[in-house]
Structures are given as C-alpha cells and as structure tokens.
Amino acid sequence: MSSQIDHLLDESRRFAPSAEFAAEAIATKELYHRAQADRVGFWADEARELLTWSKPFTEALDWSNPPFATWFADGELNVAYNCLDRHVEAGNGDRVALLWEGEPGDSRRITYAELTEEVKRVANVLTDLGVGAGDRVAIYLPMIPEAVTAMLAVVRVGAIHSVVFGGFSADSLRARIDDAGAKLVITADGGYRKGKVSALKPAVDMALGDRNGSGVQETVEHVLVVKRGGNDVEWTEGRDLWWHDVVPQASAEHEASGFPAENPLFILYTSGTTGKPKGILHTSGGYLTQTAFTHKNVFDLHPETDVYWCTADIGWITGHSYVVYGPLANGATQVLYEGTPDTPHPGRWWEVVEKYGVTILYTAPTAIRSFMKIGRSVPKKFDLSSLRLLGSVGEPINPEAWIWYRKVIGDDRTPVVDTWWQTETGAIMISALPGITETKPGSAQVALPGIAVDVVDDAGVHVGNGNGGLLVITEPWPSMLRGIWGDPDRYVETYWEKFADKGGYYFAGDGARLDDDGDVWLMGRVDDVMNVSGHRLSTAEIESALVAHEATAEAAVVGASDETTGQAVVAFVIIKESYLSQHTPEGLATHLRVWVGEQIGPIARPRDVYIVGELPKTRSGKIMRRLLRDVAEGREVGDTTTLADTMVMSVISAQVK
Ligand code: WTA
C-alpha cells in the first residue's frame, strides 16, 4: 500500500501518563501478564472477583461448538442484585447512584438504597403483570431514572429487555416489538428534547394500533407509562397502566433469585447491511463480567470519589454497557442527563460537568467535533477542572479532534482513551489503559487484557506492522453476542463465515491498520473503504485530512463510482462560520482539494468537494454516508427514516446542485 496514504500513521504526538495519574491508577501491567499466561483463567478470576455469584461456576468457557460460546455456564447470578443490593449490603446504600439532570433543569439525586428499593417495587409489578423469566419487555423511554429502573427490574425477574431508542418512529418500534414478541411495553407520556416535550406514548399507541392485515398476532398485554412530559395521552383501559399508580403501591420486598449465567439479558437492535435490523442477543454472566472489568480499568474508576458521566442514550449499546451495567455493577456515582447538548444554551454539557464535578467523561467524536465547530470560548466559560479522564467511542476520532478534546476540555492534563467496540462485542475491546499506555491521538491502540484481535488480509493472514487490512477478533470473549434473535443462520453468516477456515475468527466489518509499534488504527467500516484507481483509501483518512484544515468544521467522504478510476473521492464539508463569510464556496472547494492532495497524496485528492451546511446523521450521531453516496452519484436519495433530521438530505441535494 502506498506511503502516500499513510497520513494518519504519520501522527507522531505522544502522551505519556503523568506520574500522579500512574501512581493512583486502577489498571496495572500485571493484568496483561496474567491474561497472557492464561486468558480464560484470567476472565474466570475477574468474574469471581468483580461479581457476586449465587452459585459459583466450575467451567469458564465452552467453545466446543463454535461460533456458539458459553461462559461460566453452570454458574448462577442475578444481574440486578449485582448492580444494586450487594452495594447496599456492603454498607454503601447512601452512596449516590444517579445524579439525574432533566433538560429543563429539574434534578434528582438517587442513592443505591433508593434505587434498589424502586427496582424491587417495579420487579413486583412485573411479576403481578405476569412477566417472568424469558419474557421480553420493550422499553421506550427518555433519559430519566425510570429507564434505568425499568431495565434492572426486567432483568431482576429473569426477563429480557429490548430497549428501543426514544427517537425511533412508531414503525421501527412496531418492528422491534414484533420481532421479539414483547409482552409488555414500558414507556412515558413524553420527555424533554430541545426545549420542548417530545411525545412518546402516541408512537406506542400507533405501533400497537391497527394491525389488521399485518398477519402479526398481538403479543403485548400491557403498557406501563411513566409520567414525565405532562402532555395529554390517549388511554386504552385494561391495557395501559400509570407507573405512579402501580409502582408506589407495590411491595419494596423482593428477593432476587439467581439465574444461569447464560440466561438472556437483553436484545438490542442494530442495523446491518440489509434493511432488517438485527436483534443482537446478550446474556448475563459474561456480559456483566466484561462490562464491569472494562468500566473499572478503562475509566480508572475510583467509586468512592469519582463522578462519572457517559453521555450516551440508553437506547444504544453504550448506554446499556456504560450507563447501566458497567457503572452500577461497580457501584459508581454517575450523571444521567435527559436532553440535548445545546439546550437551552450551547454550554449545557459543560454546565453539567461544573455542577456535578464530573471527573470522567465518555462521549462520541461527533459531539467533540460539534463543540470544536462552536469554538473553545463556550467550554472555557465553565470550570472543568474536576475532569481527570476523557473517553471517546463510536467512530474513528481524528487526531485534531482528539487533541482538541484533550487540550480544551481536559486542560492538556487528562488522558484520552479511544475505545473501540460494537453492539455485538458488548463491551470495550481495544483501548489504551490510563496510567499505563502512552497514548497516540487517533489510534485505539491495543487489545485489552484477555482480548485477542488481529488485522488480516482477505485470506485471514496477519498483515504485519505498517499494513492495513480487516479487523478480526481471534478468540471468544465473555461479552460476545450469543446470536441474532430468532436467526442463528444470519449470526453465523454475518460474523463468522468470512474466515470460517480459521476456526473462529470474528469478522468485525471494520478496516484497520497496524503501525510500526503494532498499535491498531481503525479506518472505518469496510463498506466505507474506497478503491480509487486500484488504491485503497479510507474515508476516515481523507476526512481527517479535511478536518485538519483550519477552515473545516466537519467533513464526510464517500467513494462514488467513476468511469475512469473505479471510484472517486467525493467530500462534503462544513466550513467554519468565520471562513464562510470571507471566501467563496468555489474558492474553498478548490483550496481543500489541493490541501487533501498535499496532506495525503494526489491519489486522495477529492474529485468533488461540496460545501454544505449540514451532514446527514442518525440519531446516534453516525454520518450516513450511504445517502451522501446517492447524492454524489446523482441517484435518488434512499431511505432517510433513520436520520435525526429527515429534511437534511433535501437541503444537501439543493446545495450540491
Ligand atoms: C465504530 C458502538 C473507530 C466501528 C460502541 C464499529 C469505532 C461500530 C470506535 C460499532 C472507535 C466504534 N474507533 N470506530 N473507537 N468505536 N466504532 O454497534 O465502525 O453502534 O464497527 O457500537 O462503530 O457501532 P455500534
């Protein structure tokens, strides 16, 4: 592969852990040594140390029938007990579990004792409604404490939750309810978003409404509704129940029974290459072990003193693993925030950091880049000195955003950990360990202790340092998905068939490169890799070059088919306000084409650079390059229903013309 496209790997800035941080760090090098010596034994030790088992397991991993793994299968535990009761029993009932901040500024502070009691009441309500082990419950809630309570109550009785992001439409909700055959839906009248109440209950009513001719038998028996928005809602007598009518009346006594470690814990739908979302299935013991382990070591959690804040919505895997299960299993105190980052003002997040003295912040590159776009003057108005560790997740973080995060938000003092993982992996797989790893802006770096990854070519052969290829996970891991709900064949095909002859390589769908130190650089989904005149180019790499230009606020790159070169690079760029007023779009576009050519090499120079006002993003903040490719290839724009703002594509199409 040509050296011209090694731009990203030329990044030479390095940040060694400070002596102070290293002295107090939770993670130790010894973790790597132990895992190296006995990987499965390492996870068994962590499972025993981090969790409380009602029946100890005797076997850690069973991989006799790949790709179907079981971990700790003859052990039993109750996941909710591990997240709640045991902290109270250990004398930490008064510790705050949730520091909840509503978007309008109302707040609640909930201790472990209080959260445990509430979960017990809801568990009793669920039992009264006939929800028990193995039943599915759909949860469609805003970011309110009841969302956490509902999830934990469901798993406490051995049932399986399927959380559906509150921004999804009635149709998406219906598809998910039907696929899982949910017996109960837990929702709210509405929640606050961008300064207004955004209704939720009507979508549930629609999803459960007229099914004539759909051929689907209704599985939902009840809808449990939390009052949050205060908006008017329709009511179906006999089916709908107000949370505030039934929960306070329920008994606060509830004994948590142990369930087998492989008891399904939740289903979470994620989009794949086909139209139908995949219901990713996770189970209990292995998932909780790895989420607790990673939350403790990657975020250097000191539960007595830290105030942790993960900004993800519970509707995504990050919200499951790093708002609910990891932090609560570890007895952390955390902020839960209901609203959007810029309501009622652009400094809202930083105000929350200051108000609660947040010490650990975990967020996504897209958020960081939006803040970069507004400029440092906004965060600088707030006291962010409590922060001591910053995390990133969800997409490759370009070095400039990484540096900005560290310098502007972290005062050039805090370690930044870039964490690679997926809905399917359940927990973090590749990340620096703070206090140990010398960090490199833009690289997720190294597999965590007990995790085995590689970068291989199409034949599954290790590419060697300095080369690019496909990211694979070469050994089973505790929090791995156990399947796709109702579709075992799709599970095998999607993740394991590509390297079937390797006897169990998990194909992640991400491109990656190894630098000269053997550190991993994620290059974006392989479906985002372009082939221009026989050269492989990563969208992430060119985007990084574009964003490295001082005029650029944000950029997305796609490969559009081209008669001569196979594919051509097409860039969509948002320019900073101050530059827009001083330059013409044509001038900027030409300048950026040349710039990318200079940064990476002529091969990477975009055929077209379109200056646009916005980029199409999903509600979780991922850029939908598929739609931009449609525009770049002059096609009619495809399905836009999963966009946060479905109008954005018509605006972009107009700007491109
Ligand atoms: C991407 C989110 C680069 C990757 C936890 C993966 C990343 C997909 C990173 C999974 C990262 C996630 N660097 N890319 N640190 N983290 N990704 O299922 O392409 O929403 O395959 O899980 O996000 O997205 P998902």
PDB file of N, CA and C and ligand atoms in Angstrom, residues 270 317-318 392-397 418-424 444 508-510 522 524-525 622, ligand 1:
ATOM      1  N   THR A 270     -29.745  -3.485  15.947  1.00  0.00           N
ATOM      2  CA  THR A 270     -28.760  -2.631  15.296  1.00  0.00           C
ATOM      3  C   THR A 270     -28.853  -2.862  13.797  1.00  0.00           C
ATOM      4  N   ILE A 317     -26.022   0.664  22.625  1.00  0.00           N
ATOM      5  CA  ILE A 317     -25.223  -0.261  23.424  1.00  0.00           C
ATOM      6  C   ILE A 317     -24.360   0.489  24.446  1.00  0.00           C
ATOM      7  N   THR A 318     -23.871   1.667  24.080  1.00  0.00           N
ATOM      8  CA  THR A 318     -23.031   2.395  25.032  1.00  0.00           C
ATOM      9  C   THR A 318     -23.826   2.736  26.289  1.00  0.00           C
ATOM     10  N   SER A 392     -13.625   8.310  24.408  1.00  0.00           N
ATOM     11  CA  SER A 392     -14.280   8.511  23.119  1.00  0.00           C
ATOM     12  C   SER A 392     -14.744   7.171  22.576  1.00  0.00           C
ATOM     13  N   VAL A 393     -15.863   7.168  21.892  1.00  0.00           N
ATOM     14  CA  VAL A 393     -16.403   5.918  21.336  1.00  0.00           C
ATOM     15  C   VAL A 393     -17.318   6.185  20.156  1.00  0.00           C
ATOM     16  N   GLY A 394     -17.404   5.243  19.245  1.00  0.00           N
ATOM     17  CA  GLY A 394     -18.445   5.258  18.231  1.00  0.00           C
ATOM     18  C   GLY A 394     -17.952   5.364  16.815  1.00  0.00           C
ATOM     19  N   GLU A 395     -16.839   6.022  16.609  1.00  0.00           N
ATOM     20  CA  GLU A 395     -16.291   6.155  15.269  1.00  0.00           C
ATOM     21  C   GLU A 395     -14.839   6.569  15.436  1.00  0.00           C
ATOM     22  N   PRO A 396     -14.079   6.480  14.363  1.00  0.00           N
ATOM     23  CA  PRO A 396     -12.684   6.903  14.492  1.00  0.00           C
ATOM     24  C   PRO A 396     -12.624   8.371  14.916  1.00  0.00           C
ATOM     25  N   ILE A 397     -11.772   8.670  15.862  1.00  0.00           N
ATOM     26  CA  ILE A 397     -11.606  10.071  16.261  1.00  0.00           C
ATOM     27  C   ILE A 397     -10.352  10.579  15.561  1.00  0.00           C
ATOM     28  N   ASP A 418      -9.438   6.241  23.603  1.00  0.00           N
ATOM     29  CA  ASP A 418     -10.292   5.992  22.445  1.00  0.00           C
ATOM     30  C   ASP A 418     -10.646   4.510  22.498  1.00  0.00           C
ATOM     31  N   THR A 419     -11.926   4.227  22.638  1.00  0.00           N
ATOM     32  CA  THR A 419     -12.352   2.846  22.908  1.00  0.00           C
ATOM     33  C   THR A 419     -13.074   2.263  21.701  1.00  0.00           C
ATOM     34  N   TRP A 420     -12.555   1.185  21.161  1.00  0.00           N
ATOM     35  CA  TRP A 420     -13.225   0.528  20.028  1.00  0.00           C
ATOM     36  C   TRP A 420     -14.022  -0.674  20.514  1.00  0.00           C
ATOM     37  N   TRP A 421     -15.254  -0.730  20.081  1.00  0.00           N
ATOM     38  CA  TRP A 421     -16.097  -1.896  20.333  1.00  0.00           C
ATOM     39  C   TRP A 421     -17.371  -1.734  19.530  1.00  0.00           C
ATOM     40  N   GLN A 422     -18.309  -2.664  19.689  1.00  0.00           N
ATOM     41  CA  GLN A 422     -19.537  -2.687  18.885  1.00  0.00           C
ATOM     42  C   GLN A 422     -20.705  -3.214  19.715  1.00  0.00           C
ATOM     43  N   THR A 423     -21.904  -2.987  19.223  1.00  0.00           N
ATOM     44  CA  THR A 423     -23.085  -3.585  19.846  1.00  0.00           C
ATOM     45  C   THR A 423     -22.837  -5.081  20.049  1.00  0.00           C
ATOM     46  N   GLU A 424     -22.238  -5.682  19.041  1.00  0.00           N
ATOM     47  CA  GLU A 424     -22.005  -7.123  19.062  1.00  0.00           C
ATOM     48  C   GLU A 424     -20.964  -7.549  20.095  1.00  0.00           C
ATOM     49  N   ALA A 444      -6.830   3.669  18.483  1.00  0.00           N
ATOM     50  CA  ALA A 444      -7.441   2.986  19.629  1.00  0.00           C
ATOM     51  C   ALA A 444      -6.396   2.107  20.330  1.00  0.00           C
ATOM     52  N   ALA A 508     -15.268  -8.225  12.154  1.00  0.00           N
ATOM     53  CA  ALA A 508     -15.921  -7.061  12.760  1.00  0.00           C
ATOM     54  C   ALA A 508     -16.544  -6.123  11.731  1.00  0.00           C
ATOM     55  N   GLY A 509     -16.081  -6.207  10.472  1.00  0.00           N
ATOM     56  CA  GLY A 509     -16.609  -5.282   9.470  1.00  0.00           C
ATOM     57  C   GLY A 509     -15.884  -3.952   9.442  1.00  0.00           C
ATOM     58  N   ASP A 510     -14.795  -3.842  10.198  1.00  0.00           N
ATOM     59  CA  ASP A 510     -14.016  -2.605  10.233  1.00  0.00           C
ATOM     60  C   ASP A 510     -12.655  -2.836   9.571  1.00  0.00           C
ATOM     61  N   LEU A 522      -8.152   2.320  13.659  1.00  0.00           N
ATOM     62  CA  LEU A 522      -9.399   1.956  12.989  1.00  0.00           C
ATOM     63  C   LEU A 522      -9.615   2.876  11.805  1.00  0.00           C
ATOM     64  N   GLY A 524     -12.508   2.892   9.787  1.00  0.00           N
ATOM     65  CA  GLY A 524     -13.904   2.979   9.343  1.00  0.00           C
ATOM     66  C   GLY A 524     -14.400   1.627   8.860  1.00  0.00           C
ATOM     67  N   ARG A 525     -15.692   1.556   8.650  1.00  0.00           N
ATOM     68  CA  ARG A 525     -16.291   0.321   8.161  1.00  0.00           C
ATOM     69  C   ARG A 525     -15.693  -0.048   6.815  1.00  0.00           C
ATOM     70  N   LYS A 622     -24.167   9.018  13.922  1.00  0.00           N
ATOM     71  CA  LYS A 622     -23.312   8.471  12.862  1.00  0.00           C
ATOM     72  C   LYS A 622     -23.678   9.103  11.528  1.00  0.00           C
TER      73      LYS A 622
HETATM   74  C1  WTA B   1     -17.371   2.091  15.006  1.00  0.00           C
HETATM   75  C2  WTA B   1     -20.719   1.468  19.353  1.00  0.00           C
HETATM   76  C3  WTA B   1     -13.315   3.708  15.443  1.00  0.00           C
HETATM   77  C4  WTA B   1     -16.879   0.851  14.294  1.00  0.00           C
HETATM   78  C5  WTA B   1     -19.955   1.103  20.631  1.00  0.00           C
HETATM   79  C6  WTA B   1     -17.771  -0.234  14.839  1.00  0.00           C
HETATM   80  C7  WTA B   1     -15.339   2.901  16.184  1.00  0.00           C
HETATM   81  C8  WTA B   1     -19.071   0.496  15.014  1.00  0.00           C
HETATM   82  C9  WTA B   1     -14.967   3.113  17.520  1.00  0.00           C
HETATM   83  C10 WTA B   1     -19.936  -0.095  16.086  1.00  0.00           C
HETATM   84  C11 WTA B   1     -13.685   3.687  17.761  1.00  0.00           C
HETATM   85  C12 WTA B   1     -16.949   2.247  17.487  1.00  0.00           C
HETATM   86  N1  WTA B   1     -12.899   3.961  16.688  1.00  0.00           N
HETATM   87  N2  WTA B   1     -14.511   3.196  15.154  1.00  0.00           N
HETATM   88  N3  WTA B   1     -13.255   3.971  18.987  1.00  0.00           N
HETATM   89  N4  WTA B   1     -15.991   2.704  18.303  1.00  0.00           N
HETATM   90  N5  WTA B   1     -16.576   2.379  16.201  1.00  0.00           N
HETATM   91  O1  WTA B   1     -22.544  -1.034  17.258  1.00  0.00           O
HETATM   92  O2  WTA B   1     -17.070   1.023  12.913  1.00  0.00           O
HETATM   93  O3  WTA B   1     -23.069   1.444  17.477  1.00  0.00           O
HETATM   94  O4  WTA B   1     -17.882  -1.327  13.973  1.00  0.00           O
HETATM   95  O5  WTA B   1     -21.251   0.321  18.801  1.00  0.00           O
HETATM   96  O6  WTA B   1     -18.706   1.832  15.361  1.00  0.00           O
HETATM   97  O7  WTA B   1     -21.041   0.726  16.329  1.00  0.00           O
HETATM   98  P1  WTA B   1     -22.073   0.355  17.456  1.00  0.00           P
END
